[in-house]
Coordinates of C-alpha atoms in Angstrom, one line a residue:
M279 CA 6.3 -151.5 117.5
D280 CA 3.8 -153.8 119.2
K281 CA 0.5 -152.0 119.7
K282 CA -0.8 -154.9 121.8
R283 CA 2.0 -154.4 124.3
I284 CA 1.7 -150.6 124.5
G285 CA -2.0 -150.7 125.0
Q286 CA -1.5 -152.6 128.2
H287 CA -0.2 -149.4 129.8
F288 CA -3.5 -147.5 129.7
V289 CA -6.8 -147.6 131.6
F290 CA -9.6 -145.6 129.9
G291 CA -13.1 -144.7 130.7
F292 CA -16.1 -144.2 128.4
H293 CA -19.7 -142.9 128.5
G294 CA -22.9 -145.0 128.4
H295 CA -24.4 -148.1 129.9
T296 CA -23.4 -150.3 127.0
V297 CA -20.2 -150.6 124.9
S298 CA -19.7 -147.3 123.2
P299 CA -18.1 -146.8 119.8
D300 CA -15.2 -145.0 121.5
I301 CA -14.3 -147.8 123.9
K302 CA -14.9 -150.3 121.1
T303 CA -12.3 -148.5 119.0
L304 CA -9.9 -148.2 121.9
I305 CA -10.0 -151.9 122.6
Q306 CA -10.0 -153.2 119.0
E307 CA -7.6 -150.8 117.4
Y308 CA -5.4 -149.5 120.3
Y309 CA -5.6 -152.7 122.4
I310 CA -6.0 -150.8 125.7
G311 CA -5.6 -153.4 128.5
S312 CA -7.8 -151.8 131.3
V313 CA -11.1 -150.1 131.5
I314 CA -12.5 -148.0 134.4
L315 CA -16.3 -148.0 135.0
M316 CA -17.6 -144.8 136.5
K317 CA -21.0 -144.2 138.2
R318 CA -22.3 -143.0 134.8
N319 CA -21.8 -146.6 133.5
I320 CA -23.7 -148.4 136.2
V321 CA -27.4 -149.1 136.2
D322 CA -27.7 -152.3 138.2
A323 CA -25.8 -155.5 138.9
T324 CA -27.1 -157.4 135.9
Q325 CA -26.5 -154.6 133.4
T326 CA -22.9 -154.2 134.8
K327 CA -22.3 -157.9 134.5
T328 CA -23.5 -157.8 130.9
L329 CA -21.4 -154.7 130.1
V330 CA -18.2 -156.3 131.5
R331 CA -18.8 -159.5 129.6
D332 CA -19.3 -157.5 126.4
L333 CA -16.1 -155.6 127.0
Q334 CA -14.1 -158.8 127.7
T335 CA -15.6 -160.5 124.6
L336 CA -14.6 -157.6 122.5
A337 CA -11.0 -157.8 123.9
R338 CA -10.8 -161.6 123.3
D339 CA -12.1 -161.3 119.8
A340 CA -9.7 -158.4 119.0
G341 CA -6.8 -160.7 119.9
H342 CA -5.8 -159.5 123.3
T343 CA -3.5 -162.0 125.0
R344 CA -5.0 -161.6 128.4
P345 CA -8.5 -160.3 129.6
L346 CA -9.0 -156.7 130.6
L347 CA -8.5 -155.3 134.0
I348 CA -11.9 -153.7 134.9
G349 CA -11.5 -151.1 137.6
T350 CA -13.8 -148.8 139.5
D351 CA -13.6 -146.1 142.2
Q352 CA -15.2 -148.1 145.0
E353 CA -13.8 -146.5 148.2
N354 CA -17.3 -146.9 149.8
G355 CA -18.9 -144.0 151.6
L356 CA -19.1 -140.9 149.4
V357 CA -17.0 -142.4 146.6
S358 CA -18.9 -145.5 145.6
A359 CA -19.2 -145.8 141.8
F360 CA -20.8 -149.2 142.0
S361 CA -23.2 -148.5 144.9
R362 CA -26.8 -148.0 143.6
P363 CA -30.1 -149.4 144.9
D364 CA -29.9 -152.3 142.4
A365 CA -26.2 -152.6 142.2
G366 CA -23.5 -152.6 144.9
T367 CA -24.3 -152.2 148.6
Q368 CA -23.6 -148.8 150.3
F369 CA -21.0 -149.4 152.9
P370 CA -19.3 -146.9 155.2
G371 CA -16.3 -144.9 153.8
A372 CA -12.9 -144.6 155.3
M373 CA -13.5 -142.1 158.2
A374 CA -16.7 -143.9 159.2
L375 CA -14.9 -147.2 159.2
A376 CA -12.1 -145.8 161.3
A377 CA -14.7 -144.4 163.7
T378 CA -15.8 -148.0 164.5
G379 CA -12.3 -148.6 165.9
S380 CA -12.3 -152.0 164.3
P381 CA -9.9 -153.0 161.5
E382 CA -11.7 -156.4 161.5
I383 CA -15.0 -154.6 160.5
A384 CA -13.0 -152.7 157.8
Q385 CA -11.7 -155.9 156.4
Q386 CA -15.1 -157.6 156.5
V387 CA -16.7 -154.7 154.7
S388 CA -14.0 -154.6 152.1
F389 CA -14.2 -158.4 151.5
A390 CA -18.0 -158.0 151.0
T391 CA -17.4 -155.1 148.6
G392 CA -14.9 -157.2 146.7
R393 CA -17.3 -160.1 146.5
E394 CA -19.9 -158.0 144.9
L395 CA -17.5 -156.4 142.5
K396 CA -16.0 -159.7 141.5
L397 CA -19.5 -161.2 140.9
A398 CA -20.2 -158.4 138.5
G399 CA -16.9 -158.9 136.7
I400 CA -15.0 -156.0 138.2
N401 CA -11.5 -157.0 139.3
W402 CA -9.7 -153.8 140.3
A403 CA -10.8 -151.3 143.0
Y404 CA -9.1 -147.9 143.4
S405 CA -9.1 -148.2 147.1
P406 CA -8.0 -147.9 149.9
V407 CA -7.3 -144.2 150.4
A408 CA -4.0 -144.1 152.3
D409 CA -3.8 -140.4 152.6
V410 CA -3.4 -139.0 156.1
N411 CA -5.8 -136.1 156.4
S412 CA -3.5 -133.8 158.3
D413 CA -5.0 -130.6 156.9
S414 CA -8.6 -130.2 158.1
R415 CA -9.2 -127.7 155.2
N416 CA -8.5 -130.5 152.6
P417 CA -11.2 -130.0 149.9
V418 CA -10.8 -133.4 148.2
I419 CA -9.8 -136.0 150.8
G420 CA -11.5 -135.3 154.1
V421 CA -13.8 -138.2 155.1
R422 CA -12.3 -140.3 152.4
S423 CA -9.3 -140.7 154.7
F424 CA -9.2 -143.0 157.8
G425 CA -8.0 -140.0 159.9
D426 CA -5.0 -137.9 160.8
D427 CA -2.9 -140.5 162.6
P428 CA -0.4 -142.2 160.2
E429 CA -0.2 -145.4 162.2
K430 CA -4.0 -145.9 162.4
V431 CA -4.4 -144.9 158.7
G432 CA -1.9 -147.6 157.8
I433 CA -3.8 -150.2 159.9
F434 CA -7.2 -149.5 158.4
A435 CA -5.9 -149.1 154.8
N436 CA -4.1 -152.4 155.1
A437 CA -7.3 -154.0 156.4
V438 CA -9.2 -152.7 153.3
S439 CA -6.4 -153.9 151.0
A440 CA -6.5 -157.4 152.6
G441 CA -10.3 -157.7 152.4
L442 CA -10.4 -156.7 148.7
S443 CA -7.5 -159.1 147.9
K444 CA -9.2 -162.0 149.7
A445 CA -12.2 -161.4 147.5
G446 CA -10.1 -161.6 144.4
V447 CA -10.1 -157.9 143.6
A448 CA -6.8 -156.0 143.2
P449 CA -6.7 -153.0 145.6
S450 CA -5.0 -149.7 144.7
A451 CA -3.7 -147.6 147.5
K452 CA -3.8 -143.9 146.8
H453 CA -2.7 -141.1 146.3
F454 CA 1.0 -141.7 146.6
P455 CA 3.0 -140.1 148.2
G456 CA 0.1 -138.4 150.1
H457 CA -2.7 -136.0 149.3
G458 CA -3.7 -135.2 152.9
D459 CA -1.7 -132.1 153.7
T460 CA -3.1 -129.7 151.2
S461 CA -6.0 -127.2 150.9
V462 CA -5.9 -127.4 147.0
D463 CA -7.9 -129.9 145.0
S464 CA -5.8 -131.4 142.2
H465 CA -8.9 -131.7 140.1
L466 CA -8.8 -127.9 139.8
A467 CA -5.1 -127.0 140.2
L468 CA -1.7 -128.3 141.2
P469 CA -1.3 -128.6 145.0
R470 CA 2.2 -127.7 146.2
I471 CA 3.2 -129.4 149.5
L472 CA 6.3 -127.8 150.9
K473 CA 7.5 -130.8 153.0
T474 CA 11.0 -132.1 153.3
K475 CA 11.8 -135.8 153.0
P476 CA 11.9 -136.3 156.8
E477 CA 8.6 -134.6 157.2
L478 CA 7.0 -136.7 154.4
A479 CA 8.5 -139.9 156.0
A480 CA 6.9 -139.0 159.4
V481 CA 3.3 -138.5 158.2
E482 CA 2.5 -139.3 154.6
L483 CA 4.7 -142.4 153.9
P484 CA 4.0 -144.7 156.9
P485 CA 0.6 -146.0 155.6
F486 CA 2.1 -146.8 152.2
A487 CA 5.0 -148.5 153.9
T488 CA 2.6 -150.7 155.8
L489 CA 0.8 -151.6 152.6
I490 CA 4.0 -152.3 150.7
E491 CA 5.2 -154.5 153.6
N492 CA 1.9 -156.5 153.2
S493 CA 2.3 -156.8 149.4
V494 CA -0.5 -154.4 148.2
A495 CA -1.1 -155.2 144.5
T496 CA -1.2 -151.7 143.1
I497 CA -0.5 -148.1 144.1
M498 CA -1.9 -144.9 142.5
T499 CA 0.3 -141.9 142.3
G500 CA -1.3 -138.4 142.8
H501 CA -1.0 -135.0 141.1
M502 CA 0.7 -132.9 143.8
A503 CA 4.1 -131.2 143.7
L504 CA 6.8 -131.7 146.3
P505 CA 9.3 -129.1 145.3
S506 CA 11.5 -129.5 148.5
I507 CA 12.0 -133.1 147.5
T508 CA 12.0 -133.1 143.7
G509 CA 13.5 -129.7 143.2
S510 CA 10.6 -128.6 140.9
D511 CA 6.9 -128.2 140.6
E512 CA 6.7 -131.4 138.6
P513 CA 3.6 -133.4 139.7
C514 CA 4.5 -136.5 141.6
S515 CA 2.6 -138.7 139.1
L516 CA 5.1 -137.5 136.4
S517 CA 8.2 -137.5 138.6
R518 CA 10.9 -140.2 138.3
A519 CA 12.2 -139.1 141.7
I520 CA 8.9 -140.0 143.3
T521 CA 7.6 -143.0 141.2
T522 CA 11.0 -144.8 140.7
D523 CA 13.5 -143.5 143.2
L524 CA 11.2 -143.2 146.2
L525 CA 8.4 -145.7 145.6
R526 CA 10.3 -148.4 143.8
E527 CA 13.8 -148.2 145.0
E528 CA 13.6 -146.7 148.5
M529 CA 10.3 -148.2 149.6
G530 CA 10.7 -151.4 147.7
F531 CA 7.3 -151.5 145.9
E532 CA 7.2 -154.3 143.3
G533 CA 3.6 -154.2 142.2
V534 CA 1.8 -152.1 139.6
V535 CA 1.9 -148.3 139.7
T536 CA -1.0 -146.5 138.1
T537 CA -1.6 -142.7 137.9
D538 CA -4.6 -140.9 139.0
C539 CA -6.7 -139.5 136.0
L540 CA -4.6 -137.3 133.8
E541 CA -7.6 -135.2 132.9
M542 CA -7.5 -133.5 136.2
D543 CA -6.6 -129.8 135.8
A544 CA -3.2 -130.3 137.6
I545 CA -2.1 -132.2 134.5
S546 CA -4.5 -131.2 131.7
D547 CA -4.8 -127.5 132.0
V548 CA -2.0 -126.0 130.0
S549 CA -3.2 -122.5 130.8
Q550 CA -2.1 -123.2 134.4
G551 CA 1.3 -124.3 133.2
A552 CA 0.5 -128.0 133.0
C553 CA 2.0 -130.2 130.3
G554 CA -1.3 -131.6 129.0
V555 CA -2.7 -135.1 128.9
E556 CA -0.8 -136.5 125.9
E557 CA 2.6 -135.3 127.1
G558 CA 1.6 -136.2 130.7
A559 CA 1.0 -139.8 129.7
V560 CA 4.5 -140.1 128.2
R561 CA 6.1 -138.4 131.2
A562 CA 4.2 -140.6 133.7
L563 CA 5.4 -143.8 131.9
E564 CA 9.0 -142.3 131.7
A565 CA 8.8 -141.7 135.5
G566 CA 8.1 -145.4 136.0
A567 CA 4.3 -145.7 136.1
D568 CA 3.0 -149.0 134.6
I569 CA -0.5 -147.8 133.7
V570 CA -1.8 -144.3 132.9
M571 CA -5.4 -143.4 133.6
I572 CA -7.5 -141.2 131.4
C573 CA -11.2 -141.4 132.3
H574 CA -13.4 -139.2 130.0
T575 CA -12.3 -137.8 126.7
M576 CA -11.7 -139.9 123.5
N577 CA -9.5 -137.3 121.8
W578 CA -7.1 -137.2 124.8
Q579 CA -7.2 -141.0 125.1
R580 CA -6.3 -141.5 121.5
G581 CA -3.7 -138.7 121.6
A582 CA -2.0 -140.2 124.6
V583 CA -1.6 -143.6 123.0
L584 CA -0.3 -142.0 119.7
A585 CA 2.2 -139.9 121.7
T586 CA 3.3 -143.1 123.5
Y587 CA 3.8 -144.8 120.1
K588 CA 6.1 -142.0 119.0
A589 CA 8.0 -142.0 122.3
V590 CA 8.6 -145.8 122.0
E591 CA 9.6 -145.5 118.3
S592 CA 12.1 -142.7 119.0
G593 CA 13.7 -144.6 121.9
R594 CA 12.5 -142.0 124.5
L595 CA 10.4 -144.6 126.2
V596 CA 11.0 -148.3 127.0
L597 CA 8.0 -150.1 128.3
E598 CA 7.8 -153.4 130.3
E599 CA 4.6 -155.4 130.9
T600 CA 5.8 -158.0 133.3
R601 CA 4.1 -156.5 136.4
I602 CA 0.9 -155.9 134.5
D603 CA 0.8 -159.5 133.2
A604 CA 1.4 -160.8 136.8
L605 CA -1.4 -158.6 138.1
K606 CA -3.8 -159.9 135.5
D607 CA -2.8 -163.5 136.1
K608 CA -3.5 -163.1 139.8
F609 CA -6.7 -161.1 139.9
V610 CA -8.2 -161.5 136.4
G611 CA -7.3 -165.0 135.3
T612 CA -8.0 -166.7 131.9
W613 CA -10.6 -166.0 129.2
E614 CA -12.5 -169.0 130.6
D615 CA -12.4 -167.4 134.1
V616 CA -14.0 -164.2 132.8
L617 CA -16.3 -165.5 130.1
G618 CA -17.1 -169.0 131.2
E619 CA -20.6 -169.3 132.7
K620 CA -20.3 -171.5 135.8
N621 CA -23.0 -170.3 138.2
D622 CA -26.5 -168.8 138.5
F623 CA -25.6 -165.1 138.7
A624 CA -29.0 -163.9 139.9
A625 CA -29.1 -166.5 142.7
D626 CA -25.5 -165.8 143.8
W627 CA -26.1 -162.0 143.7
A628 CA -29.3 -162.3 145.8
K629 CA -27.4 -164.3 148.4
V630 CA -24.4 -162.0 148.6
K631 CA -26.7 -159.0 148.9
V632 CA -28.5 -160.4 152.0
D633 CA -25.1 -160.8 153.7
S634 CA -23.9 -157.4 152.6
V635 CA -27.0 -155.4 153.7
A636 CA -26.7 -156.9 157.2
L637 CA -23.0 -156.2 157.5
S638 CA -23.6 -152.6 156.2
E639 CA -26.1 -151.9 158.9
K640 CA -23.8 -153.3 161.6
A641 CA -20.9 -151.2 160.4
Y642 CA -22.8 -148.0 160.2
T643 CA -24.2 -148.7 163.7
M644 CA -20.7 -149.1 165.0
S645 CA -19.5 -145.9 163.3
T646 CA -21.9 -143.3 164.6
A647 CA -20.4 -141.1 167.3
I648 CA -21.5 -138.3 169.6
I649 CA -19.9 -135.3 171.1
N650 CA -21.3 -133.1 173.9
N651 CA -23.8 -135.7 175.0
G652 CA -25.9 -134.0 177.7
E653 CA -29.4 -134.8 178.9
L654 CA -31.1 -133.8 175.7
L655 CA -30.8 -137.2 174.0
P656 CA -32.6 -139.4 173.2
L657 CA -35.6 -137.5 171.8
K658 CA -39.0 -139.0 172.4
A659 CA -40.5 -140.7 169.4
G660 CA -43.9 -139.3 168.2
Q661 CA -43.3 -135.7 169.3
P662 CA -43.1 -133.2 166.5
V663 CA -39.6 -132.0 165.4
A664 CA -38.2 -129.5 163.0
L665 CA -35.4 -130.7 160.7
F666 CA -33.0 -128.2 159.0
T667 CA -30.6 -129.3 156.3
P668 CA -28.2 -127.3 154.2
P669 CA -28.8 -127.0 150.4
M670 CA -27.0 -129.5 148.2
T671 CA -23.7 -128.3 146.8
S672 CA -21.1 -130.2 144.8
L673 CA -18.5 -131.4 147.4
N674 CA -15.7 -132.0 144.9
K675 CA -15.2 -133.8 141.6
A676 CA -14.1 -137.0 143.3
V677 CA -17.5 -137.4 144.9
D678 CA -18.9 -137.9 141.4
D679 CA -21.9 -135.6 141.5
A680 CA -24.9 -137.9 141.5
D681 CA -27.3 -135.1 141.9
G682 CA -27.5 -134.0 138.3
V683 CA -31.3 -134.1 138.3
L684 CA -31.1 -131.2 140.7
R685 CA -29.4 -128.9 138.2
T686 CA -31.0 -126.2 136.2
K687 CA -30.4 -125.9 132.4
D688 CA -27.5 -123.6 133.0
G689 CA -25.8 -126.1 135.3
K690 CA -26.6 -124.5 138.7
L691 CA -27.7 -126.6 141.6
R692 CA -31.4 -126.1 142.5
N693 CA -32.0 -125.1 146.1
T694 CA -33.3 -128.5 147.2
A695 CA -32.4 -130.9 149.9
G696 CA -31.0 -133.5 147.5
P697 CA -31.6 -137.3 147.8
S698 CA -29.4 -137.7 150.9
F699 CA -31.2 -135.2 153.1
L700 CA -34.6 -136.2 151.7
S701 CA -33.8 -139.7 152.9
F702 CA -32.8 -138.3 156.3
A703 CA -36.2 -136.5 156.5
K704 CA -37.9 -139.7 155.7
S705 CA -35.9 -141.5 158.5
I706 CA -37.0 -138.8 161.0
T707 CA -40.6 -138.8 159.8
Q708 CA -40.8 -142.6 160.5
R709 CA -40.2 -141.7 164.1
A710 CA -41.9 -138.4 164.7
P711 CA -43.9 -135.7 162.8
C712 CA -41.3 -133.7 161.0
T713 CA -41.2 -130.2 159.4
H714 CA -38.3 -130.2 157.0
T715 CA -36.6 -126.9 155.9
V716 CA -33.6 -126.4 153.6
Y717 CA -31.9 -123.4 155.2
E718 CA -30.1 -120.8 153.2
E719 CA -27.3 -118.4 154.0
G720 CA -28.6 -115.2 155.7
V721 CA -32.2 -116.3 155.9
E722 CA -33.8 -116.1 159.3
L723 CA -35.2 -119.4 160.5
S724 CA -38.2 -120.2 162.6
V725 CA -39.5 -123.3 164.3
P726 CA -43.2 -124.3 164.2
A727 CA -44.9 -123.8 167.6
E728 CA -45.8 -127.5 168.0
C729 CA -42.2 -128.7 167.6
T730 CA -40.6 -130.0 170.7
A731 CA -37.0 -130.2 169.3
V732 CA -34.8 -129.2 166.4
I733 CA -32.5 -131.5 164.4
F734 CA -30.0 -129.3 162.6
A735 CA -27.7 -130.8 160.0
L736 CA -24.3 -129.4 159.1
R737 CA -22.1 -130.3 156.1
N738 CA -18.4 -129.2 156.5
A739 CA -19.6 -126.0 158.2
D740 CA -16.0 -125.3 159.3
R741 CA -15.6 -124.2 155.6
S742 CA -19.2 -123.0 155.0
T743 CA -19.3 -121.0 158.3
W744 CA -22.6 -119.4 157.4
Q745 CA -24.2 -122.7 158.5
L746 CA -22.7 -122.2 162.0
D747 CA -24.1 -118.6 161.9
S748 CA -27.5 -120.0 161.1
L749 CA -27.3 -122.5 163.9
R750 CA -26.3 -119.8 166.4
R751 CA -29.1 -117.4 165.4
L752 CA -31.6 -120.2 165.6
A753 CA -30.3 -121.3 169.1
D754 CA -30.7 -117.7 170.3
S755 CA -34.3 -117.6 169.1
V756 CA -35.8 -120.8 170.4
Q757 CA -36.3 -122.5 173.7
V758 CA -36.5 -126.1 172.5
P759 CA -33.5 -128.5 172.5
I760 CA -31.3 -128.6 169.4
I761 CA -29.5 -131.7 168.2
V762 CA -26.8 -131.1 165.6
V763 CA -25.9 -133.7 163.0
G764 CA -22.4 -133.6 161.4
S765 CA -23.1 -135.1 158.0
C766 CA -19.5 -135.0 156.7
A767 CA -16.1 -134.3 158.3
P768 CA -16.5 -133.6 162.1
Y769 CA -14.1 -130.6 162.1
D770 CA -17.2 -128.3 162.4
S771 CA -18.0 -129.7 165.8
K772 CA -15.3 -127.6 167.5
T773 CA -17.5 -124.6 168.0
V774 CA -20.8 -126.5 168.6
S775 CA -22.1 -126.6 172.2
Q776 CA -25.2 -128.7 171.5
P777 CA -25.2 -132.5 171.3
Y778 CA -23.4 -133.4 168.0
V779 CA -24.1 -136.7 166.3
A780 CA -21.3 -137.5 163.9
C781 CA -22.0 -139.9 161.0
F782 CA -19.0 -138.9 158.8
E783 CA -20.9 -139.0 155.5
Y784 CA -24.3 -138.0 154.1
T785 CA -25.1 -141.4 152.7
P786 CA -28.7 -142.5 153.5
P787 CA -27.6 -145.4 155.7
A788 CA -25.2 -143.1 157.7
L789 CA -28.1 -140.6 158.2
E790 CA -30.5 -143.5 159.1
S791 CA -28.0 -144.6 161.8
A792 CA -27.9 -141.0 163.1
A793 CA -31.7 -141.0 163.3
R794 CA -31.6 -144.2 165.4
V795 CA -29.1 -142.6 167.8
I796 CA -31.2 -139.4 168.1
F797 CA -34.3 -141.4 169.1
G798 CA -32.5 -143.9 171.4
E799 CA -32.8 -147.0 169.2
Q800 CA -29.1 -147.5 169.3
S801 CA -26.2 -146.2 171.4
P802 CA -23.5 -144.1 169.7
V803 CA -20.4 -146.3 170.0
G804 CA -18.1 -144.7 167.4
S805 CA -15.2 -142.4 168.1
I806 CA -14.0 -139.4 166.2
P807 CA -10.8 -140.4 164.3
V808 CA -9.4 -136.9 163.8
K809 CA -8.5 -134.0 166.1
T810 CA -11.3 -131.5 166.2
K811 CA -10.1 -129.1 168.9

């Protein structure tokens, strides 16, 4: 049994800003061939560059044949593991990019993202999201999708894939065969999608077919069940009928297949009937996956490798590294490529950041859209306004909760605005005196007498309908104009009669762009990429 070969079939995460004892053991003793960096691992660009270099040095010194794949969840928008003030640039996410109507901008943004990642030593991005968000209730995809039209999703996903590839970063289209038509979050349970093969081929598969036709480097399988196709509730990520028969043989994908993280409850929670992480790893590899992802827990990571050793020794599992080797040769290179110092990193990083920041502003400007535009906009700068924002809540586990500082000791979110809406309040205050209120469910709202307008932010209020109730009650009680800002998916616009500014994500630059639209500093040129009526 060759541990060095078997280790190539895993991508593991770890905790900390420096090389931890756990990841050191996994690289040195288990020869794992890929590492995922999460938001928890990132401080700034220089620290990330140093961390990656340390990981690669560890692998080289341990006798790895090829350098590590270093991956990260950099979809942009709300899922941007590398985007911090002193690290990667915040760029628009999928739905905001689709709202620009420009695949060219999507490719430019992705190239710029890839250039930053590559400079820091990251060579694998778990992007683009190729899911078609056909269910507006979807709790985990939503604005991470380019929309609800399969053809347009394919065009934009392919543009992102091309941009990343051009920058030397391997893209990973996800979540095959499609996570868009479900109202269940696979972080929490196993979604069952009762679609037939023709139905899947009409909506979910076209974006992946476009990506495969254009030689996307890697595809990530998702944890959803398709019982009408597979004949069971087996998750697609563990299903040979999906990974090998459909993806490889029918659709002709020749690149690397990786799974989504097996620690998600759809796989790990045996109390729900799942098989568990260790057995899940073996089943995923049996199904035809090349690489299994386990992001957080050392015991599960070690257990998965040991279970795979047993499966290989017993003959249950036969592994092949050819595709992984080819991926590394193309996107990672040699030890000299990853460890040789050729350039002045600080100077190169500063130059790239200047270009990225300008492109980010352009892209956000092109993405901001408006519905119900009457005579109320723009507001006049300098006149007092009241800003109402909803309290921060955790959107889902994919949008890696960066608001931990807002939690109480027992883990509950404090009733505060959160950094995103605080930045929005700052944007408004730069243009007009602003009274900022975090509105709560069932609490009556009032507007200070001096305020000449109200800016009312919603966040997925089609699901948190109490926000719409608060808006209606406020509209009935005041005479001043109300401007609504949709800070996430625009489905909540369907019952709003006021001017509705859609920015598709509650990132600070998206909300800054909304402020510029509200005060007439830019025209809203974006379009809504999903059906809202």
